[in-house]
Short mmCIF file of C-alpha atoms in Angstrom, two decimals:
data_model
loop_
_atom_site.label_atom_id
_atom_site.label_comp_id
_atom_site.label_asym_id
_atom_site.label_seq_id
_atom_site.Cartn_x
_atom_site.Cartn_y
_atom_site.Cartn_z
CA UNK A 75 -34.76 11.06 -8.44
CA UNK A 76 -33.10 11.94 -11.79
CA UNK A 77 -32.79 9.33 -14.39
CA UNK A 78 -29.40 8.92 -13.69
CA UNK A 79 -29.83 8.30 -10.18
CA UNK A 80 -32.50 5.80 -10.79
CA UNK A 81 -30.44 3.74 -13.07
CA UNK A 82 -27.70 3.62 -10.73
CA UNK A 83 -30.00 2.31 -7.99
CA UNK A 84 -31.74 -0.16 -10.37
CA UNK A 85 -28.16 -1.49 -11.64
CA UNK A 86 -27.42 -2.00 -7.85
CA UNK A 87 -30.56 -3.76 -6.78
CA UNK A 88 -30.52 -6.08 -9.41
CA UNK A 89 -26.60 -6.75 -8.34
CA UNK A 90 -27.59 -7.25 -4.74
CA UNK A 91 -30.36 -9.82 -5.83
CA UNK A 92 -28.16 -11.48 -8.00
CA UNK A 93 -25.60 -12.16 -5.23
CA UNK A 94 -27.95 -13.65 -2.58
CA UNK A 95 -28.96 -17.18 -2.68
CA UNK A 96 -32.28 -16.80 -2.65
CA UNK A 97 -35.13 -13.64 -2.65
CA UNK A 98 -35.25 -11.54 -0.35
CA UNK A 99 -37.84 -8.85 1.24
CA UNK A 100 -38.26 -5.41 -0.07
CA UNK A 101 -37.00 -3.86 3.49
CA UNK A 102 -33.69 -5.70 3.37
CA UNK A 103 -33.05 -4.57 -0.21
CA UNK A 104 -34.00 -1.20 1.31
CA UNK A 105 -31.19 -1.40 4.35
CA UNK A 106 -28.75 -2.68 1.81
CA UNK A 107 -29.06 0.25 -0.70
CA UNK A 108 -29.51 2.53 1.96
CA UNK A 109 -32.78 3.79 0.23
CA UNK A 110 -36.51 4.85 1.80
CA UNK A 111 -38.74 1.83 1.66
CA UNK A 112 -41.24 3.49 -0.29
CA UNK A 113 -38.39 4.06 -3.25
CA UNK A 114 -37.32 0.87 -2.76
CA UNK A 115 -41.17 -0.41 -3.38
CA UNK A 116 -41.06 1.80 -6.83
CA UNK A 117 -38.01 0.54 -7.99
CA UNK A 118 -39.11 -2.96 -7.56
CA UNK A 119 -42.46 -2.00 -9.48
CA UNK A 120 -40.62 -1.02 -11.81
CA UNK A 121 -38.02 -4.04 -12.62
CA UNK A 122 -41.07 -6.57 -11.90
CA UNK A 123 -43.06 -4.34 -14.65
CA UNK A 124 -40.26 -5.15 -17.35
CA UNK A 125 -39.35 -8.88 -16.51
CA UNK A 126 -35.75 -8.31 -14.31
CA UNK A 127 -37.43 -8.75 -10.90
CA UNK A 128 -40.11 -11.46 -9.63
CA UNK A 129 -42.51 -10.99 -7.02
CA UNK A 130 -42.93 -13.92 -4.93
CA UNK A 131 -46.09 -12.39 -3.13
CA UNK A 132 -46.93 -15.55 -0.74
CA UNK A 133 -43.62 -14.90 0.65
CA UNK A 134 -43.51 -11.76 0.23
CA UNK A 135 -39.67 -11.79 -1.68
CA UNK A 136 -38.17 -10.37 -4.57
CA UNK A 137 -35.41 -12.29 -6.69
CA UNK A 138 -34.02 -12.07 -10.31
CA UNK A 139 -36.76 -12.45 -12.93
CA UNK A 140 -36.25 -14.15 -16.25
CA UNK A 141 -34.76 -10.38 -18.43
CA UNK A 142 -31.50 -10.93 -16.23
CA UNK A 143 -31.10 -14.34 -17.95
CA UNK A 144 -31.82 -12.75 -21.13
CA UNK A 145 -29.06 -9.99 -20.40
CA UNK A 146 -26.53 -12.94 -19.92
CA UNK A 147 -27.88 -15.22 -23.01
CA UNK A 148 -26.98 -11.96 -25.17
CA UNK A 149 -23.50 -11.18 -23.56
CA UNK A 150 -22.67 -14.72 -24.85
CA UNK A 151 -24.36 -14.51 -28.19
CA UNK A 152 -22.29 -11.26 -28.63
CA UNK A 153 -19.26 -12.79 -27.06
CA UNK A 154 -17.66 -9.17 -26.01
CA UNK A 155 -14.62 -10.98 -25.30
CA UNK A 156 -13.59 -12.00 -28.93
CA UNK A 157 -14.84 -8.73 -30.23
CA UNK A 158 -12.79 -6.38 -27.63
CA UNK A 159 -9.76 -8.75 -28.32
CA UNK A 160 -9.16 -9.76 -32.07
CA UNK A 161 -8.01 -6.59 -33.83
CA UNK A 162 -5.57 -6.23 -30.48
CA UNK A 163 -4.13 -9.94 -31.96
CA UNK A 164 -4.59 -9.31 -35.08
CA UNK A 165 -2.01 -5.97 -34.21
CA UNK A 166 0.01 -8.03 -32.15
CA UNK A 167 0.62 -10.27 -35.17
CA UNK A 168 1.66 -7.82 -37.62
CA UNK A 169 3.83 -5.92 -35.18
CA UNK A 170 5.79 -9.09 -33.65
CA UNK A 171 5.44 -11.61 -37.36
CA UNK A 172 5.13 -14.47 -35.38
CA UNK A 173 1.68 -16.40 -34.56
CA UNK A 174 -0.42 -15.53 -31.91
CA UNK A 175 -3.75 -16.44 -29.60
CA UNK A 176 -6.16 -15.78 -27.59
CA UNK A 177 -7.16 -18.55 -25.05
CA UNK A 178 -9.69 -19.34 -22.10
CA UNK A 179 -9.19 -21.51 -19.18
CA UNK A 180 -12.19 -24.44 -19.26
CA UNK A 181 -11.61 -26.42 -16.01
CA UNK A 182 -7.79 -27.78 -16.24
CA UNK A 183 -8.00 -27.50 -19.78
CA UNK A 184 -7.47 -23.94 -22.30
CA UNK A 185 -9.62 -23.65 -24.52
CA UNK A 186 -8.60 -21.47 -27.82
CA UNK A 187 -10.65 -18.82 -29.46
CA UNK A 188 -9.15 -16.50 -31.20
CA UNK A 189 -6.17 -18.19 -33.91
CA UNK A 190 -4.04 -15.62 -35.89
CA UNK A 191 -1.53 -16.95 -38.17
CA UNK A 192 1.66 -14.87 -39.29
CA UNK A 193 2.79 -15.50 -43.10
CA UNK A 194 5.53 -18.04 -43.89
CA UNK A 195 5.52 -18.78 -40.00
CA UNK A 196 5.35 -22.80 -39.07
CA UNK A 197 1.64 -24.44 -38.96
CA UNK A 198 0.14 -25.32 -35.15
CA UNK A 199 -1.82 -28.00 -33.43
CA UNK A 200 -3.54 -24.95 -31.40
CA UNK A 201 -6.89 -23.60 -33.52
CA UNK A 202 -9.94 -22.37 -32.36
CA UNK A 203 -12.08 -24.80 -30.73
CA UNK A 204 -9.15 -26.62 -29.63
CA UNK A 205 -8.66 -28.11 -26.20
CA UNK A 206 -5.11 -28.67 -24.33
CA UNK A 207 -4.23 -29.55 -20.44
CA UNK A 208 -3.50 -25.90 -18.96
CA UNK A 209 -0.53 -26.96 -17.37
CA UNK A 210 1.33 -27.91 -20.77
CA UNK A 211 0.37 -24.35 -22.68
CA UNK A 212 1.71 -20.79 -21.72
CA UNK A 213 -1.41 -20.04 -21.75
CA UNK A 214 -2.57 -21.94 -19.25
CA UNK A 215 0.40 -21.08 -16.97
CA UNK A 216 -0.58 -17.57 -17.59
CA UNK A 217 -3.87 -17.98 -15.88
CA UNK A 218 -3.24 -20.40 -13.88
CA UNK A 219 -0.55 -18.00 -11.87
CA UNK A 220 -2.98 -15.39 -11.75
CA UNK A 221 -5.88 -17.68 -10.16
CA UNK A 222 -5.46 -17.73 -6.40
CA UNK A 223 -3.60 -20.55 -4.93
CA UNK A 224 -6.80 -22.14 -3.21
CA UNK A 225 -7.98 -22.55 -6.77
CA UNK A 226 -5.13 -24.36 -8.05
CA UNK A 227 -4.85 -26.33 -5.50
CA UNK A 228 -8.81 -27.30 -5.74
CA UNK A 229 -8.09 -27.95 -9.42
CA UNK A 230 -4.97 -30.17 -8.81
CA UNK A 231 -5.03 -31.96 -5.54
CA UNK A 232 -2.45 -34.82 -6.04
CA UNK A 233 -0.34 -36.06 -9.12
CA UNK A 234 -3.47 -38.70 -10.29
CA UNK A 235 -4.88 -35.38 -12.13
CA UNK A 236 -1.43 -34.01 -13.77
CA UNK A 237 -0.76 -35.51 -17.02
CA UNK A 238 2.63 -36.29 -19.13
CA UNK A 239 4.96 -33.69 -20.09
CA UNK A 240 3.84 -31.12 -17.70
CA UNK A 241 4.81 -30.53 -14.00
CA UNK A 242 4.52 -34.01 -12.81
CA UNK A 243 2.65 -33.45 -8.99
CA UNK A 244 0.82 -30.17 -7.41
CA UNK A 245 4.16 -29.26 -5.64
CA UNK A 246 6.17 -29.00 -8.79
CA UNK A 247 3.20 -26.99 -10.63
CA UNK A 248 2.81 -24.42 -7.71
CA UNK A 249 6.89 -24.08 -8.15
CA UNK A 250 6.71 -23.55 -11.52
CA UNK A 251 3.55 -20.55 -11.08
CA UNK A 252 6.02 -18.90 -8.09
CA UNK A 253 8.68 -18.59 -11.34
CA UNK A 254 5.54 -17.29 -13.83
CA UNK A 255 4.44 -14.62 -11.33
CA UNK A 256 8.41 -13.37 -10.69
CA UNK A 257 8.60 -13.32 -14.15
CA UNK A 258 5.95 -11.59 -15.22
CA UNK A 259 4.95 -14.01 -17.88
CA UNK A 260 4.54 -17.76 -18.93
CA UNK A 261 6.84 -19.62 -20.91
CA UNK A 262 6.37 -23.00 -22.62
CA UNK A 263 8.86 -24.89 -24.99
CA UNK A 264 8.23 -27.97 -26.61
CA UNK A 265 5.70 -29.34 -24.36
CA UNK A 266 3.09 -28.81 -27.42
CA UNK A 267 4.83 -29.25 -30.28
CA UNK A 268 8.86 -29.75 -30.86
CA UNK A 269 10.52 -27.26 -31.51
CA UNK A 270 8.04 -24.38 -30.88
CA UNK A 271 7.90 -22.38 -28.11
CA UNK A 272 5.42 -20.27 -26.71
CA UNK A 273 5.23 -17.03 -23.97
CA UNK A 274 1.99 -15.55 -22.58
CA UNK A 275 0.41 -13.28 -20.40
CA UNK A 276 -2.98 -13.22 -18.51
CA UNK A 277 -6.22 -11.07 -19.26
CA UNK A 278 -7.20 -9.61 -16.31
CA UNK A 279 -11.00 -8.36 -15.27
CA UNK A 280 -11.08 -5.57 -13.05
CA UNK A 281 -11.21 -7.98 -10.07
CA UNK A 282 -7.85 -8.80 -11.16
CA UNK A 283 -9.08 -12.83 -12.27
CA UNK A 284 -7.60 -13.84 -15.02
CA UNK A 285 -10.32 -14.57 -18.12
CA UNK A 286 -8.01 -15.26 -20.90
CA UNK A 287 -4.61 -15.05 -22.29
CA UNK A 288 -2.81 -13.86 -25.30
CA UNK A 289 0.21 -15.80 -26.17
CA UNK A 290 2.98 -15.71 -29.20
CA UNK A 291 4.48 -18.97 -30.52
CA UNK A 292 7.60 -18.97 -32.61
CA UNK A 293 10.28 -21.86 -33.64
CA UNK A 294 12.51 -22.07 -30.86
CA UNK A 295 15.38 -22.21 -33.26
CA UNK A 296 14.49 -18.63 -34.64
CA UNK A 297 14.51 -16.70 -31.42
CA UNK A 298 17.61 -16.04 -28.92
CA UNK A 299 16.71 -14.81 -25.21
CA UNK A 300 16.56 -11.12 -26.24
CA UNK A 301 14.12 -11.71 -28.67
CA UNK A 302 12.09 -13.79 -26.49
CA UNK A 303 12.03 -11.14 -24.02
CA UNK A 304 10.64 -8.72 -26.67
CA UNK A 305 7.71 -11.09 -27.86
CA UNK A 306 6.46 -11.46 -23.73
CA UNK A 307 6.95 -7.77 -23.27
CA UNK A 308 4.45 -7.78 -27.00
CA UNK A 309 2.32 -9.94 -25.68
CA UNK A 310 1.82 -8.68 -22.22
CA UNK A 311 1.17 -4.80 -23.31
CA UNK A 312 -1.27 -6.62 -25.85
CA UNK A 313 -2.81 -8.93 -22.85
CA UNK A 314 -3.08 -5.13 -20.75
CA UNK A 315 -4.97 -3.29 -23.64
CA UNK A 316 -7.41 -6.04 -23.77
CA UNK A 317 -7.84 -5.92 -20.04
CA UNK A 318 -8.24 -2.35 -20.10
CA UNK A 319 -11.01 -2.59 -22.66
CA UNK A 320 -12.73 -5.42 -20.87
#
Protein backbone atom coordinates (compact mmCIF):
# COMPACT_ATOMS: atom_id res chain seq x y z
CA UNK A 1 0.00 0.00 0.00
CA UNK A 2 1.26 3.56 -0.71
CA UNK A 3 1.52 5.97 2.07
CA UNK A 4 -1.37 7.61 1.02
CA UNK A 5 -3.45 4.69 1.01
CA UNK A 6 -2.33 3.69 4.40
CA UNK A 7 -3.22 6.91 5.97
CA UNK A 8 -6.54 6.85 4.56
CA UNK A 9 -7.19 3.40 6.02
CA UNK A 10 -5.61 4.35 9.40
CA UNK A 11 -7.83 7.69 9.53
CA UNK A 12 -10.83 5.29 8.92
CA UNK A 13 -10.09 2.62 11.46
CA UNK A 14 -9.51 4.87 14.09
CA UNK A 15 -13.09 6.58 13.01
CA UNK A 16 -14.80 3.22 13.07
CA UNK A 17 -13.35 2.53 16.66
CA UNK A 18 -14.23 5.73 17.79
CA UNK A 19 -17.92 5.27 16.86
CA UNK A 20 -18.56 1.87 18.53
CA UNK A 21 -19.30 1.61 22.12
CA UNK A 22 -16.90 -0.55 23.02
CA UNK A 23 -13.64 -2.62 21.23
CA UNK A 24 -14.06 -4.64 18.90
CA UNK A 25 -12.13 -7.72 17.11
CA UNK A 26 -9.61 -7.28 14.43
CA UNK A 27 -11.95 -9.35 11.82
CA UNK A 28 -14.90 -7.01 12.26
CA UNK A 29 -12.70 -3.95 11.75
CA UNK A 30 -11.55 -6.00 8.75
CA UNK A 31 -15.37 -6.54 7.24
CA UNK A 32 -16.03 -2.94 8.00
CA UNK A 33 -13.07 -1.45 6.01
CA UNK A 34 -13.41 -3.97 3.56
CA UNK A 35 -9.63 -4.82 4.01
CA UNK A 36 -7.59 -8.48 4.12
CA UNK A 37 -7.27 -9.52 7.71
CA UNK A 38 -3.70 -9.74 7.56
CA UNK A 39 -3.61 -5.71 6.60
CA UNK A 40 -5.98 -5.13 8.97
CA UNK A 41 -3.53 -6.98 11.71
CA UNK A 42 -0.60 -4.44 10.39
CA UNK A 43 -2.50 -1.51 10.62
CA UNK A 44 -3.49 -2.25 14.11
CA UNK A 45 0.35 -2.97 14.90
CA UNK A 46 0.92 -0.09 13.81
CA UNK A 47 -1.63 2.42 15.74
CA UNK A 48 -1.06 0.16 19.01
CA UNK A 49 2.88 0.83 18.32
CA UNK A 50 2.27 4.75 18.56
CA UNK A 51 -0.43 5.00 21.42
CA UNK A 52 -3.95 5.53 19.09
CA UNK A 53 -5.05 1.87 19.41
CA UNK A 54 -5.14 -0.57 22.59
CA UNK A 55 -4.89 -4.14 22.52
CA UNK A 56 -7.09 -5.77 24.89
CA UNK A 57 -5.39 -9.28 24.32
CA UNK A 58 -7.60 -11.38 26.99
CA UNK A 59 -10.40 -10.42 24.87
CA UNK A 60 -8.90 -10.29 22.08
CA UNK A 61 -10.37 -6.39 21.06
CA UNK A 62 -9.04 -3.34 19.82
CA UNK A 63 -10.45 0.21 20.96
CA UNK A 64 -9.11 3.85 21.00
CA UNK A 65 -5.85 4.17 22.92
CA UNK A 66 -4.90 7.19 24.96
CA UNK A 67 -3.01 9.49 21.46
CA UNK A 68 -6.78 9.92 20.27
CA UNK A 69 -7.45 11.78 23.56
CA UNK A 70 -4.38 13.63 23.06
CA UNK A 71 -5.53 14.59 19.38
CA UNK A 72 -8.77 16.06 20.99
CA UNK A 73 -6.96 17.78 24.20
CA UNK A 74 -4.89 19.74 21.37
CA UNK A 75 -7.89 20.63 19.03
CA UNK A 76 -9.17 22.45 22.19
CA UNK A 77 -5.92 23.94 23.33
CA UNK A 78 -5.69 25.31 19.71
CA UNK A 79 -9.33 26.15 19.63
CA UNK A 80 -9.53 26.05 15.53
CA UNK A 81 -12.78 27.58 15.87
CA UNK A 82 -11.72 31.10 17.18
CA UNK A 83 -8.71 31.04 14.96
CA UNK A 84 -10.68 30.13 11.53
CA UNK A 85 -13.32 32.79 12.67
CA UNK A 86 -11.89 36.14 14.14
CA UNK A 87 -10.27 37.95 11.22
CA UNK A 88 -13.79 36.88 9.27
CA UNK A 89 -15.44 39.25 12.40
CA UNK A 90 -12.98 41.31 12.65
CA UNK A 91 -13.85 41.98 8.49
CA UNK A 92 -17.33 41.85 9.16
CA UNK A 93 -16.87 44.75 11.59
CA UNK A 94 -15.06 47.09 9.50
CA UNK A 95 -17.20 46.42 6.46
CA UNK A 96 -20.79 46.75 8.27
CA UNK A 97 -19.38 49.60 11.44
CA UNK A 98 -21.57 48.12 13.73
CA UNK A 99 -20.53 45.47 16.60
CA UNK A 100 -20.34 42.02 16.05
CA UNK A 101 -19.86 38.22 17.63
CA UNK A 102 -19.16 35.08 17.52
CA UNK A 103 -21.17 32.73 19.87
CA UNK A 104 -21.57 28.93 20.91
CA UNK A 105 -24.59 27.18 22.07
CA UNK A 106 -23.73 25.59 25.86
CA UNK A 107 -26.92 23.62 26.75
CA UNK A 108 -29.95 26.32 26.59
CA UNK A 109 -27.55 28.89 27.16
CA UNK A 110 -24.89 30.87 24.27
CA UNK A 111 -21.98 31.20 25.29
CA UNK A 112 -19.77 34.20 23.62
CA UNK A 113 -16.27 33.95 22.34
CA UNK A 114 -15.26 36.04 20.04
CA UNK A 115 -16.36 40.15 21.02
CA UNK A 116 -15.53 42.81 18.32
CA UNK A 117 -16.42 46.26 19.06
CA UNK A 118 -17.03 48.97 16.22
CA UNK A 119 -15.76 52.67 17.15
CA UNK A 120 -18.22 55.22 18.59
CA UNK A 121 -20.86 52.28 18.45
CA UNK A 122 -23.00 51.80 21.94
CA UNK A 123 -21.24 49.51 24.79
CA UNK A 124 -22.90 45.70 25.35
CA UNK A 125 -23.73 43.36 28.14
CA UNK A 126 -22.50 40.45 25.61
CA UNK A 127 -18.38 39.85 26.10
CA UNK A 128 -16.50 36.92 25.89
CA UNK A 129 -17.06 34.52 28.54
CA UNK A 130 -20.47 35.68 28.86
CA UNK A 131 -23.49 33.48 29.30
CA UNK A 132 -27.27 34.32 28.08
CA UNK A 133 -30.58 31.96 27.74
CA UNK A 134 -30.42 30.98 23.86
CA UNK A 135 -33.84 31.72 23.37
CA UNK A 136 -33.46 35.59 24.24
CA UNK A 137 -30.15 36.16 21.78
CA UNK A 138 -30.14 35.96 17.87
CA UNK A 139 -27.69 33.95 18.36
CA UNK A 140 -29.21 31.45 19.99
CA UNK A 141 -32.23 31.50 17.62
CA UNK A 142 -29.72 31.06 14.95
CA UNK A 143 -28.69 27.70 16.19
CA UNK A 144 -31.34 26.76 17.72
CA UNK A 145 -33.37 26.72 14.13
CA UNK A 146 -30.69 24.87 12.66
CA UNK A 147 -30.64 22.00 15.48
CA UNK A 148 -33.22 19.37 14.59
CA UNK A 149 -36.55 19.65 16.12
CA UNK A 150 -36.09 16.44 18.40
CA UNK A 151 -33.32 18.47 19.96
CA UNK A 152 -35.24 21.41 20.80
CA UNK A 153 -37.80 19.79 21.93
CA UNK A 154 -35.37 17.55 24.34
CA UNK A 155 -33.92 20.90 25.43
CA UNK A 156 -37.34 22.58 26.13
CA UNK A 157 -40.02 20.18 27.09
CA UNK A 158 -42.68 22.44 28.81
CA UNK A 159 -42.78 26.24 29.78
CA UNK A 160 -41.06 25.39 33.59
CA UNK A 161 -37.59 25.63 31.50
CA UNK A 162 -38.37 28.97 29.32
CA UNK A 163 -37.50 32.02 31.10
CA UNK A 164 -38.85 35.85 30.97
CA UNK A 165 -38.76 37.84 27.95
CA UNK A 166 -38.36 35.08 25.55
CA UNK A 167 -40.99 32.79 23.88
CA UNK A 168 -42.98 31.98 26.88
CA UNK A 169 -43.78 27.82 26.28
CA UNK A 170 -42.11 25.16 23.67
CA UNK A 171 -45.05 25.83 21.23
CA UNK A 172 -44.41 29.51 20.90
CA UNK A 173 -40.45 28.88 20.59
CA UNK A 174 -40.85 26.17 17.80
CA UNK A 175 -43.21 29.06 16.06
CA UNK A 176 -40.83 31.50 16.34
CA UNK A 177 -37.70 28.91 14.73
CA UNK A 178 -40.47 28.03 11.68
CA UNK A 179 -40.19 32.19 11.09
CA UNK A 180 -36.02 32.02 11.61
CA UNK A 181 -35.65 29.17 9.09
CA UNK A 182 -38.20 31.08 6.34
CA UNK A 183 -36.22 33.86 6.95
CA UNK A 184 -33.06 32.86 6.61
CA UNK A 185 -31.80 34.48 9.72
CA UNK A 186 -32.47 35.35 13.48
CA UNK A 187 -33.62 38.48 14.71
CA UNK A 188 -33.69 39.79 18.30
CA UNK A 189 -34.75 43.35 19.57
CA UNK A 190 -34.64 44.46 22.92
CA UNK A 191 -34.85 41.24 24.64
CA UNK A 192 -31.02 41.90 25.79
CA UNK A 193 -30.67 45.24 26.13
CA UNK A 194 -33.26 48.28 25.19
CA UNK A 195 -32.94 49.62 22.45
CA UNK A 196 -30.42 47.32 20.65
CA UNK A 197 -31.15 44.94 18.31
CA UNK A 198 -29.43 42.11 17.05
CA UNK A 199 -29.59 39.61 13.62
CA UNK A 200 -27.60 36.37 13.20
CA UNK A 201 -26.89 33.49 11.29
CA UNK A 202 -25.71 29.89 12.11
CA UNK A 203 -22.15 28.24 11.54
CA UNK A 204 -22.65 25.22 9.98
CA UNK A 205 -20.17 21.92 10.05
CA UNK A 206 -20.28 19.92 7.10
CA UNK A 207 -23.00 17.75 8.70
CA UNK A 208 -24.97 20.78 8.41
CA UNK A 209 -25.17 21.19 12.74
CA UNK A 210 -24.94 24.33 13.68
CA UNK A 211 -21.53 25.06 16.00
CA UNK A 212 -21.71 28.72 16.35
CA UNK A 213 -23.09 31.92 15.17
CA UNK A 214 -22.00 35.28 14.05
CA UNK A 215 -24.34 38.02 14.85
CA UNK A 216 -24.36 42.10 14.36
CA UNK A 217 -25.95 44.34 17.03
CA UNK A 218 -26.81 47.92 16.29
CA UNK A 219 -29.22 50.65 18.11
CA UNK A 220 -32.49 49.94 16.88
CA UNK A 221 -33.06 53.61 16.43
CA UNK A 222 -30.11 53.81 13.82
CA UNK A 223 -31.25 51.18 11.40
CA UNK A 224 -34.58 51.16 9.12
CA UNK A 225 -35.69 47.63 7.56
CA UNK A 226 -33.42 48.02 4.51
CA UNK A 227 -30.54 48.39 6.46
CA UNK A 228 -31.36 45.62 8.65
CA UNK A 229 -31.69 43.45 5.76
CA UNK A 230 -28.13 44.40 4.65
CA UNK A 231 -26.42 43.67 8.14
CA UNK A 232 -28.22 39.73 8.08
CA UNK A 233 -27.27 39.38 4.47
CA UNK A 234 -23.33 40.67 6.19
CA UNK A 235 -23.60 38.48 8.67
CA UNK A 236 -24.81 35.40 6.99
CA UNK A 237 -22.08 35.50 3.96
CA UNK A 238 -19.66 36.07 7.05
CA UNK A 239 -21.40 32.98 9.09
CA UNK A 240 -20.89 30.87 5.32
CA UNK A 241 -17.08 31.74 4.96
CA UNK A 242 -16.51 30.54 8.40
CA UNK A 243 -18.41 27.38 7.67
CA UNK A 244 -16.61 26.88 4.60
CA UNK A 245 -13.29 27.12 6.40
CA UNK A 246 -14.39 24.89 9.22
Amino acid sequence: MSNATSAGHALRALTHLASRAEPIPAAHLARALDLPRSSTYHLLTVLVEHGYVVHYAEERTYGIGAAVHELGAGYQRQDPLQRLARPLVERLVDATTHNAHLAVLSGRDVLYVIEERAPRRPSLVTDVGVRLPATLTASGLAMLAALPRRQVTALYPSAAVMVGGGPATPSALRRLLVDVRARGYAVEAGSVSPDLSSVASAVLDRDGHPVAAVALTYRTDDVDEGGAAYLAQAAAETATRISQRL
